[in-house]
Amino acid sequence: GGRTGLIGVTIPIVHAAYFAFILSGASEALYEEDLRAVLCPTQHEHDREVDLLGRLMHGTTDGALLMLPSETPEELQALRDFGYPFVVVDARAPLHEGIPAVTAANSSGAKQAIAHLLDHGHRRIGVITGPRSWNASNERLIGYHAALAGGGLVPDPQLEVEGDFEHETGYAGATKLLSLPDPPTAIFAFNDDMAVGALNAALQRGLRVPEDLSIVGFDDTVLAQNVSPALTTVYQPLAEMGRM
């Protein structure tokens, strides 16, 4: 019937553990259906991704899995209107109704992380966010604010610094937070890479973790288990998300 048996997978970065786990679950599910993945790294470049999608949708593949796509919601809606089947994993921006997507409960996960820190007596909790224009980052910030409100605390803008989900911005963000006249006693980083960056910044300042400073990440990648001390983190079922 003209089917290729191939499914395109656009992925920003191949080496990142976050995307690798999603890819592993997706690949297993495709294999069980006698389908194969065509891997298309995008490097977060919009024009490159649009070009790749153009090739995928014109007879090369039967459909696509789009991880953290850089296309606008309007561009994705146009792709859907064209009739090309696809699923978004971890949308960067809110999608139009009817576009199939799989994502974690970002707000709930962040709320649980902050509740955990509040239960341990922390009242000044700093956060290192992802880019403010990204959906996951905004939802996690909402969860952070909701948990603070539930604990009777008012958010302090000084305790919120923006990162980009990379280790270096976790280090820089923690350095900024720990340099405040009244520094936080805990830091919640919006992914494990930034949390490890925060951990390194704390250790270099002679702080003990968790005795002097508590740090929580998000994702539960292998990285969280392989640092010392091991990182407290919010589990995201990445392989299951890819399989779904």
GROMACS .gro file of N, CA, C and O in nm, residues 83-177:
model
  380
   83GLY      N    1  -0.207   1.613   0.673
   83GLY     CA    2  -0.241   1.471   0.679
   83GLY      C    3  -0.126   1.380   0.718
   83GLY      O    4  -0.140   1.257   0.715
   84TYR      N    5  -0.012   1.439   0.752
   84TYR     CA    6   0.104   1.358   0.792
   84TYR      C    7   0.090   1.321   0.939
   84TYR      O    8   0.080   1.409   1.024
   85PRO      N    9   0.091   1.192   0.974
   85PRO     CA   10   0.073   1.153   1.114
   85PRO      C   11   0.200   1.171   1.197
   85PRO      O   12   0.309   1.134   1.153
   86PHE      N   13   0.186   1.231   1.314
   86PHE     CA   14   0.300   1.251   1.402
   86PHE      C   15   0.252   1.262   1.546
   86PHE      O   16   0.135   1.287   1.573
   87VAL      N   17   0.345   1.240   1.638
   87VAL     CA   18   0.320   1.260   1.780
   87VAL      C   19   0.433   1.345   1.836
   87VAL      O   20   0.550   1.323   1.804
   88VAL      N   21   0.398   1.442   1.919
   88VAL     CA   22   0.496   1.529   1.984
   88VAL      C   23   0.529   1.470   2.122
   88VAL      O   24   0.439   1.431   2.196
   89VAL      N   25   0.657   1.464   2.154
   89VAL     CA   26   0.699   1.428   2.289
   89VAL      C   27   0.765   1.550   2.350
   89VAL      O   28   0.862   1.604   2.294
   90ASP      N   29   0.712   1.596   2.464
   90ASP     CA   30   0.766   1.711   2.535
   90ASP      C   31   0.759   1.837   2.449
   90ASP      O   32   0.859   1.888   2.401
   91ALA      N   33   0.638   1.887   2.432
   91ALA     CA   34   0.618   2.007   2.350
   91ALA      C   35   0.688   2.127   2.411
   91ALA      O   36   0.688   2.147   2.532
   92ARG      N   37   0.749   2.208   2.324
   92ARG     CA   38   0.820   2.327   2.372
   92ARG      C   39   0.722   2.438   2.408
   92ARG      O   40   0.747   2.517   2.499
   93ALA      N   41   0.610   2.446   2.335
   93ALA     CA   42   0.508   2.549   2.359
   93ALA      C   43   0.371   2.480   2.364
   93ALA      O   44   0.355   2.369   2.312
   94PRO      N   45   0.270   2.543   2.425
   94PRO     CA   46   0.136   2.484   2.427
   94PRO      C   47   0.087   2.456   2.286
   94PRO      O   48   0.101   2.541   2.197
   95LEU      N   49   0.030   2.338   2.265
   95LEU     CA   50  -0.012   2.296   2.132
   95LEU      C   51  -0.159   2.324   2.110
   95LEU      O   52  -0.237   2.337   2.204
   96HIS      N   53  -0.198   2.330   1.982
   96HIS     CA   54  -0.338   2.343   1.949
   96HIS      C   55  -0.411   2.214   1.985
   96HIS      O   56  -0.353   2.105   1.982
   97GLU      N   57  -0.538   2.228   2.018
   97GLU     CA   58  -0.618   2.112   2.055
   97GLU      C   59  -0.621   2.012   1.939
   97GLU      O   60  -0.635   2.049   1.823
   98GLY      N   61  -0.606   1.886   1.972
   98GLY     CA   62  -0.613   1.781   1.871
   98GLY      C   63  -0.477   1.732   1.824
   98GLY      O   64  -0.470   1.630   1.755
   99ILE      N   65  -0.369   1.801   1.859
   99ILE     CA   66  -0.237   1.753   1.822
   99ILE      C   67  -0.192   1.651   1.926
   99ILE      O   68  -0.186   1.683   2.046
  100PRO      N   69  -0.164   1.528   1.885
  100PRO     CA   70  -0.128   1.424   1.982
  100PRO      C   71   0.008   1.452   2.045
  100PRO      O   72   0.105   1.484   1.975
  101ALA      N   73   0.014   1.440   2.176
  101ALA     CA   74   0.139   1.471   2.247
  101ALA      C   75   0.150   1.386   2.373
  101ALA      O   76   0.050   1.348   2.434
  102VAL      N   77   0.273   1.358   2.412
  102VAL     CA   78   0.304   1.287   2.536
  102VAL      C   79   0.399   1.375   2.615
  102VAL      O   80   0.500   1.422   2.563
  103THR      N   81   0.367   1.396   2.742
  103THR     CA   82   0.453   1.477   2.826
  103THR      C   83   0.437   1.433   2.970
  103THR      O   84   0.336   1.369   3.006
  104ALA      N   85   0.534   1.464   3.053
  104ALA     CA   86   0.525   1.434   3.195
  104ALA      C   87   0.439   1.538   3.265
  104ALA      O   88   0.412   1.645   3.210
  105ALA      N   89   0.397   1.505   3.386
  105ALA     CA   90   0.319   1.599   3.468
  105ALA      C   91   0.417   1.695   3.535
  105ALA      O   92   0.452   1.679   3.652
  106ASN      N   93   0.462   1.793   3.459
  106ASN     CA   94   0.569   1.881   3.505
  106ASN      C   95   0.534   1.960   3.630
  106ASN      O   96   0.613   1.969   3.724
  107SER      N   97   0.416   2.018   3.631
  107SER     CA   98   0.375   2.099   3.746
  107SER      C   99   0.365   2.014   3.872
  107SER      O  100   0.414   2.053   3.980
  108SER      N  101   0.303   1.898   3.859
  108SER     CA  102   0.288   1.809   3.974
  108SER      C  103   0.424   1.761   4.026
  108SER      O  104   0.446   1.755   4.147
  109GLY      N  105   0.515   1.728   3.934
  109GLY     CA  106   0.647   1.683   3.976
  109GLY      C  107   0.723   1.789   4.052
  109GLY      O  108   0.786   1.761   4.154
  110ALA      N  109   0.716   1.913   4.003
  110ALA     CA  110   0.784   2.023   4.073
  110ALA      C  111   0.721   2.048   4.209
  110ALA      O  112   0.791   2.074   4.308
  111LYS      N  113   0.590   2.039   4.215
  111LYS     CA  114   0.520   2.061   4.342
  111LYS      C  115   0.563   1.957   4.446
  111LYS      O  116   0.585   1.988   4.563
  112GLN      N  117   0.579   1.832   4.401
  112GLN     CA  118   0.624   1.726   4.492
  112GLN      C  119   0.767   1.750   4.539
  112GLN      O  120   0.800   1.724   4.655
  113ALA      N  121   0.853   1.799   4.448
  113ALA     CA  122   0.991   1.826   4.486
  113ALA      C  123   0.998   1.934   4.595
  113ALA      O  124   1.072   1.920   4.694
  114ILE      N  125   0.922   2.041   4.577
  114ILE     CA  126   0.924   2.150   4.676
  114ILE      C  127   0.859   2.106   4.806
  114ILE      O  128   0.906   2.141   4.916
  115ALA      N  129   0.752   2.027   4.798
  115ALA     CA  130   0.688   1.975   4.919
  115ALA      C  131   0.787   1.890   5.000
  115ALA      O  132   0.789   1.895   5.123
  116HIS      N  133   0.869   1.814   4.928
  116HIS     CA  134   0.973   1.733   4.994
  116HIS      C  135   1.070   1.822   5.070
  116HIS      O  136   1.105   1.793   5.187
  117LEU      N  137   1.111   1.933   5.009
  117LEU     CA  138   1.204   2.024   5.076
  117LEU      C  139   1.138   2.097   5.193
  117LEU      O  140   1.200   2.117   5.298
  118LEU      N  141   1.013   2.135   5.174
  118LEU     CA  142   0.940   2.199   5.284
  118LEU      C  143   0.926   2.104   5.403
  118LEU      O  144   0.938   2.146   5.519
  119ASP      N  145   0.902   1.978   5.375
  119ASP     CA  146   0.889   1.878   5.482
  119ASP      C  147   1.019   1.863   5.561
  119ASP      O  148   1.018   1.822   5.677
  120HIS      N  149   1.132   1.896   5.495
  120HIS     CA  150   1.261   1.888   5.563
  120HIS      C  151   1.300   2.021   5.629
  120HIS      O  152   1.415   2.039   5.670
  121GLY      N  153   1.205   2.113   5.635
  121GLY     CA  154   1.226   2.235   5.711
  121GLY      C  155   1.279   2.353   5.633
  121GLY      O  156   1.304   2.460   5.691
  122HIS      N  157   1.296   2.341   5.504
  122HIS     CA  158   1.349   2.452   5.425
  122HIS      C  159   1.241   2.558   5.401
  122HIS      O  160   1.126   2.526   5.371
  123ARG      N  161   1.283   2.683   5.410
  123ARG     CA  162   1.190   2.794   5.385
  123ARG      C  163   1.245   2.890   5.278
  123ARG      O  164   1.171   2.970   5.225
  124ARG      N  165   1.374   2.885   5.251
  124ARG     CA  166   1.432   2.963   5.141
  124ARG      C  167   1.483   2.863   5.037
  124ARG      O  168   1.590   2.804   5.053
  125ILE      N  169   1.401   2.845   4.935
  125ILE     CA  170   1.429   2.744   4.832
  125ILE      C  171   1.451   2.815   4.699
  125ILE      O  172   1.359   2.876   4.644
  126GLY      N  173   1.573   2.808   4.650
  126GLY     CA  174   1.603   2.868   4.520
  126GLY      C  175   1.572   2.772   4.407
  126GLY      O  176   1.570   2.650   4.426
  127VAL      N  177   1.546   2.826   4.288
  127VAL     CA  178   1.522   2.742   4.170
  127VAL      C  179   1.609   2.790   4.055
  127VAL      O  180   1.636   2.909   4.039
  128ILE      N  181   1.655   2.692   3.977
  128ILE     CA  182   1.724   2.720   3.852
  128ILE      C  183   1.633   2.665   3.743
  128ILE      O  184   1.618   2.544   3.728
  129THR      N  185   1.568   2.754   3.670
  129THR     CA  186   1.469   2.715   3.572
  129THR      C  187   1.534   2.682   3.438
  129THR      O  188   1.653   2.707   3.417
  130GLY      N  189   1.456   2.626   3.348
  130GLY     CA  190   1.497   2.618   3.209
  130GLY      C  191   1.457   2.748   3.139
  130GLY      O  192   1.412   2.843   3.205
  131PRO      N  193   1.472   2.754   3.008
  131PRO     CA  194   1.429   2.875   2.935
  131PRO      C  195   1.283   2.906   2.964
  131PRO      O  196   1.197   2.818   2.958
  132ARG      N  197   1.254   3.031   2.994
  132ARG     CA  198   1.118   3.069   3.034
  132ARG      C  199   1.018   3.052   2.919
  132ARG      O  200   0.897   3.049   2.943
  133SER      N  201   1.067   3.043   2.797
  133SER     CA  202   0.977   3.027   2.682
  133SER      C  203   0.936   2.881   2.660
  133SER      O  204   0.851   2.854   2.576
  134TRP      N  205   0.994   2.788   2.737
  134TRP     CA  206   0.964   2.646   2.718
  134TRP      C  207   0.852   2.603   2.810
  134TRP      O  208   0.847   2.637   2.928
  135ASN      N  209   0.762   2.523   2.756
  135ASN     CA  210   0.645   2.478   2.828
  135ASN      C  211   0.681   2.406   2.958
  135ASN      O  212   0.624   2.435   3.064
  136ALA      N  213   0.773   2.310   2.952
  136ALA     CA  214   0.809   2.232   3.071
  136ALA      C  215   0.860   2.323   3.181
  136ALA      O  216   0.829   2.303   3.299
  137SER      N  217   0.941   2.422   3.144
  137SER     CA  218   0.997   2.513   3.243
  137SER      C  219   0.888   2.595   3.310
  137SER      O  220   0.886   2.611   3.433
  138ASN      N  221   0.794   2.646   3.232
  138ASN     CA  222   0.685   2.725   3.288
  138ASN      C  223   0.597   2.642   3.380
  138ASN      O  224   0.554   2.688   3.486
  139GLU      N  225   0.570   2.517   3.340
  139GLU     CA  226   0.484   2.432   3.423
  139GLU      C  227   0.554   2.396   3.555
  139GLU      O  228   0.490   2.390   3.660
  140ARG      N  229   0.683   2.373   3.549
  140ARG     CA  230   0.756   2.342   3.672
  140ARG      C  231   0.762   2.464   3.764
  140ARG      O  232   0.756   2.452   3.887
  141LEU      N  233   0.770   2.583   3.704
  141LEU     CA  234   0.769   2.705   3.785
  141LEU      C  235   0.633   2.723   3.852
  141LEU      O  236   0.625   2.766   3.968
  142ILE      N  237   0.527   2.690   3.782
  142ILE     CA  238   0.393   2.696   3.840
  142ILE      C  239   0.383   2.602   3.960
  142ILE      O  240   0.329   2.635   4.065
  143GLY      N  241   0.439   2.480   3.944
  143GLY     CA  242   0.438   2.385   4.055
  143GLY      C  243   0.518   2.434   4.174
  143GLY      O  244   0.478   2.415   4.290
  144TYR      N  245   0.630   2.499   4.147
  144TYR     CA  246   0.713   2.558   4.253
  144TYR      C  247   0.635   2.664   4.330
  144TYR      O  248   0.631   2.663   4.454
  145HIS      N  249   0.571   2.754   4.257
  145HIS     CA  250   0.492   2.860   4.322
  145HIS      C  251   0.375   2.801   4.401
  145HIS      O  252   0.345   2.848   4.511
  146ALA      N  253   0.310   2.701   4.344
  146ALA     CA  254   0.195   2.640   4.413
  146ALA      C  255   0.237   2.574   4.543
  146ALA      O  256   0.168   2.585   4.645
  147ALA      N  257   0.352   2.506   4.541
  147ALA     CA  258   0.399   2.440   4.663
  147ALA      C  259   0.437   2.543   4.769
  147ALA      O  260   0.409   2.523   4.888
  148LEU      N  261   0.501   2.652   4.728
  148LEU     CA  262   0.534   2.757   4.824
  148LEU      C  263   0.408   2.814   4.886
  148LEU      O  264   0.401   2.836   5.008
  149ALA      N  265   0.308   2.840   4.801
  149ALA     CA  266   0.182   2.894   4.853
  149ALA      C  267   0.118   2.797   4.952
  149ALA      O  268   0.065   2.838   5.056
  150GLY      N  269   0.126   2.669   4.921
  150GLY     CA  270   0.072   2.568   5.012
  150GLY      C  271   0.145   2.566   5.145
  150GLY      O  272   0.086   2.527   5.247
  151GLY      N  273   0.271   2.608   5.144
  151GLY     CA  274   0.348   2.614   5.267
  151GLY      C  275   0.343   2.750   5.335
  151GLY      O  276   0.416   2.773   5.431
  152GLY      N  277   0.257   2.839   5.282
  152GLY     CA  278   0.242   2.971   5.341
  152GLY      C  279   0.356   3.066   5.310
  152GLY      O  280   0.378   3.163   5.383
  153LEU      N  281   0.427   3.042   5.198
  153LEU     CA  282   0.541   3.125   5.162
  153LEU      C  283   0.512   3.205   5.036
  153LEU      O  284   0.440   3.160   4.947
  154VAL      N  285   0.570   3.325   5.030
  154VAL     CA  286   0.556   3.412   4.912
  154VAL      C  287   0.682   3.398   4.827
  154VAL      O  288   0.794   3.406   4.879
  155PRO      N  289   0.669   3.375   4.695
  155PRO     CA  290   0.788   3.361   4.610
  155PRO      C  291   0.876   3.486   4.615
  155PRO      O  292   0.827   3.598   4.616
  156ASP      N  293   1.007   3.464   4.618
  156ASP     CA  294   1.105   3.572   4.616
  156ASP      C  295   1.173   3.570   4.480
  156ASP      O  296   1.244   3.474   4.447
  157PRO      N  297   1.154   3.673   4.396
  157PRO     CA  298   1.215   3.675   4.263
  157PRO      C  299   1.366   3.656   4.265
  157PRO      O  300   1.424   3.605   4.169
  158GLN      N  301   1.432   3.697   4.374
  158GLN     CA  302   1.577   3.681   4.384
  158GLN      C  303   1.618   3.534   4.387
  158GLN      O  304   1.732   3.501   4.354
  159LEU      N  305   1.526   3.449   4.426
  159LEU     CA  306   1.557   3.306   4.438
  159LEU      C  307   1.528   3.230   4.309
  159LEU      O  308   1.538   3.107   4.307
  160GLU      N  309   1.494   3.301   4.202
  160GLU     CA  310   1.465   3.236   4.074
  160GLU      C  311   1.566   3.283   3.970
  160GLU      O  312   1.571   3.400   3.935
  161VAL      N  313   1.648   3.191   3.921
  161VAL     CA  314   1.744   3.224   3.816
  161VAL      C  315   1.719   3.132   3.696
  161VAL      O  316   1.677   3.018   3.712
  162GLU      N  317   1.743   3.185   3.578
  162GLU     CA  318   1.714   3.111   3.455
  162GLU      C  319   1.837   3.039   3.404
  162GLU      O  320   1.946   3.095   3.397
  163GLY      N  321   1.819   2.913   3.367
  163GLY     CA  322   1.923   2.834   3.303
  163GLY      C  323   1.876   2.787   3.167
  163GLY      O  324   1.774   2.833   3.115
  164ASP      N  325   1.950   2.692   3.110
  164ASP     CA  326   1.911   2.640   2.978
  164ASP      C  327   1.916   2.487   2.972
  164ASP      O  328   1.933   2.429   2.866
  165PHE      N  329   1.904   2.424   3.090
  165PHE     CA  330   1.905   2.278   3.104
  165PHE      C  331   2.044   2.219   3.083
  165PHE      O  332   2.058   2.097   3.074
  166GLU      N  333   2.149   2.301   3.075
  166GLU     CA  334   2.286   2.252   3.061
  166GLU      C  335   2.361   2.269   3.193
  166GLU      O  336   2.330   2.356   3.274
  167HIS      N  337   2.461   2.184   3.213
  167HIS     CA  338   2.538   2.181   3.337
  167HIS      C  339   2.594   2.319   3.374
  167HIS      O  340   2.588   2.363   3.490
  168GLU      N  341   2.647   2.390   3.274
  168GLU     CA  342   2.714   2.517   3.301
  168GLU      C  343   2.620   2.619   3.364
  168GLU      O  344   2.662   2.696   3.452
  169THR      N  345   2.494   2.622   3.319
  169THR     CA  346   2.402   2.721   3.375
  169THR      C  347   2.353   2.679   3.514
  169THR      O  348   2.313   2.764   3.593
  170GLY      N  349   2.359   2.550   3.543
  170GLY     CA  350   2.330   2.506   3.679
  170GLY      C  351   2.438   2.555   3.775
  170GLY      O  352   2.409   2.604   3.885
  171TYR      N  353   2.563   2.545   3.730
  171TYR     CA  354   2.676   2.594   3.811
  171TYR      C  355   2.666   2.745   3.830
  171TYR      O  356   2.679   2.795   3.943
  172ALA      N  357   2.641   2.817   3.720
  172ALA     CA  358   2.633   2.964   3.728
  172ALA      C  359   2.513   3.008   3.811
  172ALA      O  360   2.523   3.102   3.891
  173GLY      N  361   2.400   2.939   3.794
  173GLY     CA  362   2.280   2.975   3.869
  173GLY      C  363   2.299   2.953   4.019
  173GLY      O  364   2.259   3.037   4.101
  174ALA      N  365   2.359   2.840   4.055
  174ALA     CA  366   2.382   2.812   4.197
  174ALA      C  367   2.481   2.912   4.256
  174ALA      O  368   2.465   2.958   4.370
  175THR      N  369   2.584   2.947   4.179
  175THR     CA  370   2.681   3.047   4.226
  175THR      C  371   2.612   3.179   4.256
  175THR      O  372   2.640   3.244   4.359
  176LYS      N  373   2.519   3.219   4.168
  176LYS     CA  374   2.446   3.343   4.190
  176LYS      C  375   2.357   3.335   4.314
  176LYS      O  376   2.354   3.427   4.396
  177LEU      N  377   2.287   3.223   4.329
  177LEU     CA  378   2.197   3.207   4.444
  177LEU      C  379   2.275   3.203   4.576
  177LEU      O  380   2.234   3.263   4.675
   0.00000   0.00000   0.00000
